[in-house]
PDB file of C-alpha atoms in Angstrom:
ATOM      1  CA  UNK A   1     -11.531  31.342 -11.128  1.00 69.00           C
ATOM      2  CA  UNK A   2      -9.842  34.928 -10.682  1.00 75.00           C
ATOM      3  CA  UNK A   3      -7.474  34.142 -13.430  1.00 81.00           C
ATOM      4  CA  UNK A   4     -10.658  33.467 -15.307  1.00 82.00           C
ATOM      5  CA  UNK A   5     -12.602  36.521 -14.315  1.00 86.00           C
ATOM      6  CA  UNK A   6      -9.744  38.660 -15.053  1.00 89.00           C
ATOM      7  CA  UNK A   7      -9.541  37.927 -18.619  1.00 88.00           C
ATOM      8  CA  UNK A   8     -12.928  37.899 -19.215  1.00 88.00           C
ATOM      9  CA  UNK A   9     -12.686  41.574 -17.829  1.00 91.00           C
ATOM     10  CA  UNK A  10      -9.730  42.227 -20.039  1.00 90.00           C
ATOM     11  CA  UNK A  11     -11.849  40.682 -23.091  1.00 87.00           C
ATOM     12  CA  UNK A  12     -15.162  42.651 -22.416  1.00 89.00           C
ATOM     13  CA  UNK A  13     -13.301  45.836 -22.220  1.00 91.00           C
ATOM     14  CA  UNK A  14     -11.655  45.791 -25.621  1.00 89.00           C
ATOM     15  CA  UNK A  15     -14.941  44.583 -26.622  1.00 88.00           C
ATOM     16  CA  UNK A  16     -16.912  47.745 -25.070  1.00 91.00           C
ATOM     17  CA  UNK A  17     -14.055  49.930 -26.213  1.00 92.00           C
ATOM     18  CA  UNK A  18     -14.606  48.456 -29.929  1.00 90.00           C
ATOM     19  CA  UNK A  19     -18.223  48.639 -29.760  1.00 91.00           C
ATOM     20  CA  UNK A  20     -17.982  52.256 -28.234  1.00 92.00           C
ATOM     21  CA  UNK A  21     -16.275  53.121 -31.460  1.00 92.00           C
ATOM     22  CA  UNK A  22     -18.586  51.637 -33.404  1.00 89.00           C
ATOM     23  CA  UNK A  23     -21.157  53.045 -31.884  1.00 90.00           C
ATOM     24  CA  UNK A  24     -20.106  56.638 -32.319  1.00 92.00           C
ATOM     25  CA  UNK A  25     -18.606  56.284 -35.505  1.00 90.00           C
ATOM     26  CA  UNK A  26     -21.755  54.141 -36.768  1.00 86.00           C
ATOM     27  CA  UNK A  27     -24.792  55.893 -35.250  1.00 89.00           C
ATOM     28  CA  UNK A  28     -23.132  59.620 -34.206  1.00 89.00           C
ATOM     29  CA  UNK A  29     -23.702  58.448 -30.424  1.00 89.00           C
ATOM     30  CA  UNK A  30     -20.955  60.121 -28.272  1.00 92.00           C
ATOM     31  CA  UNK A  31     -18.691  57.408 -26.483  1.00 90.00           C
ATOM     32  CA  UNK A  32     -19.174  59.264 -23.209  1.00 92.00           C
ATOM     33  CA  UNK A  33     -23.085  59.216 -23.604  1.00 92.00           C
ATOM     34  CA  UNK A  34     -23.119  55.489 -24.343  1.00 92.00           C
ATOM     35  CA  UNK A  35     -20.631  54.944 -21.666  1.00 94.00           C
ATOM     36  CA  UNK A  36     -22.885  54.217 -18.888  1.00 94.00           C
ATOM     37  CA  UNK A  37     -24.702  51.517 -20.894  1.00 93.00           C
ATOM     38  CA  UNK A  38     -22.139  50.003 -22.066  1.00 94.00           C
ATOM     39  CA  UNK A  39     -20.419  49.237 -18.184  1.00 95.00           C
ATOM     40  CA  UNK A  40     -23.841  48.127 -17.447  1.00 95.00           C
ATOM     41  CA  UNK A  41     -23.448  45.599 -20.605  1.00 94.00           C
ATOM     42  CA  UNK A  42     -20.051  44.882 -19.464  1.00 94.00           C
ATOM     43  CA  UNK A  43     -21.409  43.896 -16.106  1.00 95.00           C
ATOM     44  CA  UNK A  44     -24.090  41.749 -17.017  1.00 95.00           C
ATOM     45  CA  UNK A  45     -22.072  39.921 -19.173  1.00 93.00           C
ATOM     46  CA  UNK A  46     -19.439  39.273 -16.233  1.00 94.00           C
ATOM     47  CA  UNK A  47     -22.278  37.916 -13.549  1.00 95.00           C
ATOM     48  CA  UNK A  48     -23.591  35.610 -15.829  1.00 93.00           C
ATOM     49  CA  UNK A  49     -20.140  34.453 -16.540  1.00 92.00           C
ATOM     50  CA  UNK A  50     -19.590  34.208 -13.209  1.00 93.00           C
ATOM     51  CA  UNK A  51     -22.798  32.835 -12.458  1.00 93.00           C
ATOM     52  CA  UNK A  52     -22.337  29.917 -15.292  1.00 92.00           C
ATOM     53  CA  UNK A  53     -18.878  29.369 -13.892  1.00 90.00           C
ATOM     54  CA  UNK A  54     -19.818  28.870 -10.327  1.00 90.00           C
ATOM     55  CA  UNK A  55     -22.715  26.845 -10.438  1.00 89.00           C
ATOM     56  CA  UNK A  56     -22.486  23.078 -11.442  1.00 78.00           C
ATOM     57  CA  UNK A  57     -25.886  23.473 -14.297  1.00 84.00           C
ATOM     58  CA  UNK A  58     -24.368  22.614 -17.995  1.00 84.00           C
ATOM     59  CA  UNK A  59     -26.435  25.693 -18.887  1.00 87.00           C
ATOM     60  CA  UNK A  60     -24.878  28.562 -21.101  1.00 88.00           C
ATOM     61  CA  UNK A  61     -23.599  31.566 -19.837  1.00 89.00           C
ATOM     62  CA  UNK A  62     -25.877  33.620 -22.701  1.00 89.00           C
ATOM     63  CA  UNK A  63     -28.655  32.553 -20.614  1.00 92.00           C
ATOM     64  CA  UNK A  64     -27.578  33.260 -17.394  1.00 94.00           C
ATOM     65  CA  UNK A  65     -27.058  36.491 -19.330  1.00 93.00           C
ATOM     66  CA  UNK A  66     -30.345  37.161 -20.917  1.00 93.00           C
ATOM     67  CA  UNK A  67     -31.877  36.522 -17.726  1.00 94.00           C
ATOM     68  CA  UNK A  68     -29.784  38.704 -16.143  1.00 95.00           C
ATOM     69  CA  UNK A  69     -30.631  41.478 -18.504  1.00 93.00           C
ATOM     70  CA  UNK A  70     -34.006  40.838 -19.274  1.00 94.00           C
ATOM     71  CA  UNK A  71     -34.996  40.886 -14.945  1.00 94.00           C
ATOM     72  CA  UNK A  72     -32.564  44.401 -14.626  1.00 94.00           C
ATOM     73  CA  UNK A  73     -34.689  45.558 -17.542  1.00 93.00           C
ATOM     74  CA  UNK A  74     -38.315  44.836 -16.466  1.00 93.00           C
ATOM     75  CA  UNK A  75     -40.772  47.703 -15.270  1.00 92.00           C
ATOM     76  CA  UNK A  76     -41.163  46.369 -11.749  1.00 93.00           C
ATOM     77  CA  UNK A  77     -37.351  46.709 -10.869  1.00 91.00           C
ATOM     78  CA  UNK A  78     -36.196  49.287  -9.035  1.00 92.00           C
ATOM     79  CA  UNK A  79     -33.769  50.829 -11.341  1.00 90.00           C
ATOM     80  CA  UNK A  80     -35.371  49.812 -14.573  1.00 91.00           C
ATOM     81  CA  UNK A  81     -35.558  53.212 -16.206  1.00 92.00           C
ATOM     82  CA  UNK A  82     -32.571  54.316 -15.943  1.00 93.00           C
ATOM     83  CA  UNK A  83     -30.335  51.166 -17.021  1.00 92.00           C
ATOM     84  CA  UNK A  84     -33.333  51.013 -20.308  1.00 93.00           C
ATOM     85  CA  UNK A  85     -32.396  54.825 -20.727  1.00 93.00           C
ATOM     86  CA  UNK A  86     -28.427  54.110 -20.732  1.00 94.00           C
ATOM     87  CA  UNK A  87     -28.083  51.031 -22.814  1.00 92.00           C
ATOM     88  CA  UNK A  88     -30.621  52.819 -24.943  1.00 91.00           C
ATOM     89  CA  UNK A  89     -27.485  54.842 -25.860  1.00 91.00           C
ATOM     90  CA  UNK A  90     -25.825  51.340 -26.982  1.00 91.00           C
ATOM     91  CA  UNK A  91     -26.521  50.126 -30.625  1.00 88.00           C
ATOM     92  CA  UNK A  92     -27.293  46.466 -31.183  1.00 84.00           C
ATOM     93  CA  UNK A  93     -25.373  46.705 -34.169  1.00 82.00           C
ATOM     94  CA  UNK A  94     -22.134  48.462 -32.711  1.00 83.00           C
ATOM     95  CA  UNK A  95     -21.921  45.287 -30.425  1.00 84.00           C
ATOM     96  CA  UNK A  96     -21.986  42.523 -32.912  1.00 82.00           C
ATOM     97  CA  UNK A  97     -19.658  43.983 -35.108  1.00 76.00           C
ATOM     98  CA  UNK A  98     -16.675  43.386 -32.629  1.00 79.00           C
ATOM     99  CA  UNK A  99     -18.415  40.622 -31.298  1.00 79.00           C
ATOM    100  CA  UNK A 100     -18.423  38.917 -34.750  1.00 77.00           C
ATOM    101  CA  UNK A 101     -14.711  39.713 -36.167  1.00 75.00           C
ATOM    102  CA  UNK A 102     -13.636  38.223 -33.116  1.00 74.00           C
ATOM    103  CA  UNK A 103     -15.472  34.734 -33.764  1.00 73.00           C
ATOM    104  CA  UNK A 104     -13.951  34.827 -36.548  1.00 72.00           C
ATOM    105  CA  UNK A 105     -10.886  35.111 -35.967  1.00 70.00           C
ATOM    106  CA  UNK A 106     -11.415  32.213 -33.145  1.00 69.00           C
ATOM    107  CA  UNK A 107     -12.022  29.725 -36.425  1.00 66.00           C
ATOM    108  CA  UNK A 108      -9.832  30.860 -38.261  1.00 65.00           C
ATOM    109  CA  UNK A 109      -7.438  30.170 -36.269  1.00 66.00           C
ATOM    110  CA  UNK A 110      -8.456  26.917 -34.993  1.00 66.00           C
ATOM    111  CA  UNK A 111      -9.587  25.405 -38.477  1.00 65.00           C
ATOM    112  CA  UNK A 112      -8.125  22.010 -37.376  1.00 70.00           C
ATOM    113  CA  UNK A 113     -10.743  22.063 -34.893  1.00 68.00           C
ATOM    114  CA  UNK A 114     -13.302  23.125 -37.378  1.00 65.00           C
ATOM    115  CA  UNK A 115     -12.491  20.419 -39.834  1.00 67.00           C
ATOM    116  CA  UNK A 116     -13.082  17.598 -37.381  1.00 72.00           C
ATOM    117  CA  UNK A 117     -16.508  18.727 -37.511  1.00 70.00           C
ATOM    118  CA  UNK A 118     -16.615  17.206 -40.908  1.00 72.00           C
ATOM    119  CA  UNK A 119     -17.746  17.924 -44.432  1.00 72.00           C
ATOM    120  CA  UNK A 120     -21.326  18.320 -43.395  1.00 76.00           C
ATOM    121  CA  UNK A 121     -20.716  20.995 -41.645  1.00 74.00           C
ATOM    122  CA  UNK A 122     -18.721  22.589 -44.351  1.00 72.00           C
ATOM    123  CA  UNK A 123     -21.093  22.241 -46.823  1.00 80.00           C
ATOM    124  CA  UNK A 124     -24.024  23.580 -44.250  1.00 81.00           C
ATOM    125  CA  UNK A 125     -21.668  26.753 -43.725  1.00 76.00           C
ATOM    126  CA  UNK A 126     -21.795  27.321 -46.909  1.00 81.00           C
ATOM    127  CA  UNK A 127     -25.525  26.843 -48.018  1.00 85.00           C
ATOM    128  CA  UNK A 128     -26.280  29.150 -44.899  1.00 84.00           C
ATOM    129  CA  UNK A 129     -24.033  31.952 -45.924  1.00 82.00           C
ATOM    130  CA  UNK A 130     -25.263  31.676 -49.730  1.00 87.00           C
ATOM    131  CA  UNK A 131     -28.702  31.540 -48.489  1.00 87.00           C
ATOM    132  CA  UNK A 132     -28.136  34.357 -46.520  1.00 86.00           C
ATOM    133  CA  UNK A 133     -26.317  36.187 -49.135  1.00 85.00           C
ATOM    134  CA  UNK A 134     -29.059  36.092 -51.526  1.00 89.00           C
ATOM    135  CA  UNK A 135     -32.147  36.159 -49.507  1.00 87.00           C
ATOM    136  CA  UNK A 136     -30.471  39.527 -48.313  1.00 88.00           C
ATOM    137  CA  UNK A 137     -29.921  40.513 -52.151  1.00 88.00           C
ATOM    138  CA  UNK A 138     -33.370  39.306 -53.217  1.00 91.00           C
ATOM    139  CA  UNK A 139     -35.055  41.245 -50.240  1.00 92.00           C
ATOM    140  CA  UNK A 140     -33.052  44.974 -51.112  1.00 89.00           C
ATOM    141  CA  UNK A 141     -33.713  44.054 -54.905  1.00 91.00           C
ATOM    142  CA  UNK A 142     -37.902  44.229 -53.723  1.00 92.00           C
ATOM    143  CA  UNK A 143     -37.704  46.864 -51.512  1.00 91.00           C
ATOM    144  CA  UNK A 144     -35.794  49.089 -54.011  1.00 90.00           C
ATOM    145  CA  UNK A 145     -37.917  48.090 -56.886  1.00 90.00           C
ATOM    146  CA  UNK A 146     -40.697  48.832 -54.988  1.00 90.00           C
ATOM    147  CA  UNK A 147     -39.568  52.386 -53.782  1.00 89.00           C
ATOM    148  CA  UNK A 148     -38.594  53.001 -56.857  1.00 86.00           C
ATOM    149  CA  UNK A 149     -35.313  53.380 -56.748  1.00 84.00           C
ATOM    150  CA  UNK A 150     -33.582  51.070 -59.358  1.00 81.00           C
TER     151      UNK A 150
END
């Protein structure tokens, strides 16, 4: 399990270092200023790993951490305010960026793997990203006829 925990330290920390980039080149947000919330990212991410890895449940480790986040994050915890105010710093969008390339570069190199899911699944990939595609175009197309804009 330390082999484990030590590249999933490794991983998170090119993925906060990423993300901190992101972050500041994104939304202006100074990496040292968004450096406190994004350790206390880092570390919720590595309980629930932990967490999912040590106990026997077939539950997720994305759930051990949302709950982790969303209980360090509630009013009535001592502590609340000030990890709200420091991953306040942290845009949701500077962490899926990295978070994102790196899934795909997980199937794309595995597309073996992905393959033996079948042609379903191919053909569901692609009616999702289509769908999302347009619905995104058709939505800015409203919104900018409506502002006026185009």
């Amino acid at each position: 399990m330390l082999k484990n925990i030590q590249e999933w330290i490794i991983l998170l920390s090119i993925f906060a270092v990423v993300s901190l980039a992101a972050n500041w080149i994104g939304y202006d947000v100074m990496p040292l200023s968004a450096l406190p919330g994004m350790l206390i990212l880092v570390l919720i991410c590595l309980a629930g790993l932990i967490i999912q890895k040590a106990l026997s449940y077939k539950i997720p480790s994305v759930a051990y951490i949302a709950i982790i986040g969303i209980v360090l994050s509630m009013p009535w915890m001592p502590g609340s305010s000030i990890v709200v105010k420091w991953t306040s710093e942290v845009q949701l969008l500077a962490l899926t960026t990295p978070i994102l390339a790196y899934a795909g570069i997980a199937i794309g190199r595995s597309w073996t793997d992905f393959v033996k899911l079948g042609w379903r699944t191919i053909v569901v990939a692609v009616f999702v990203l289509l769908g999302t595609f347009l619905g995104s175009a058709i939505i800015a197309e409203v919104v900018l006829r409506f502002q006026g804009i185009i």
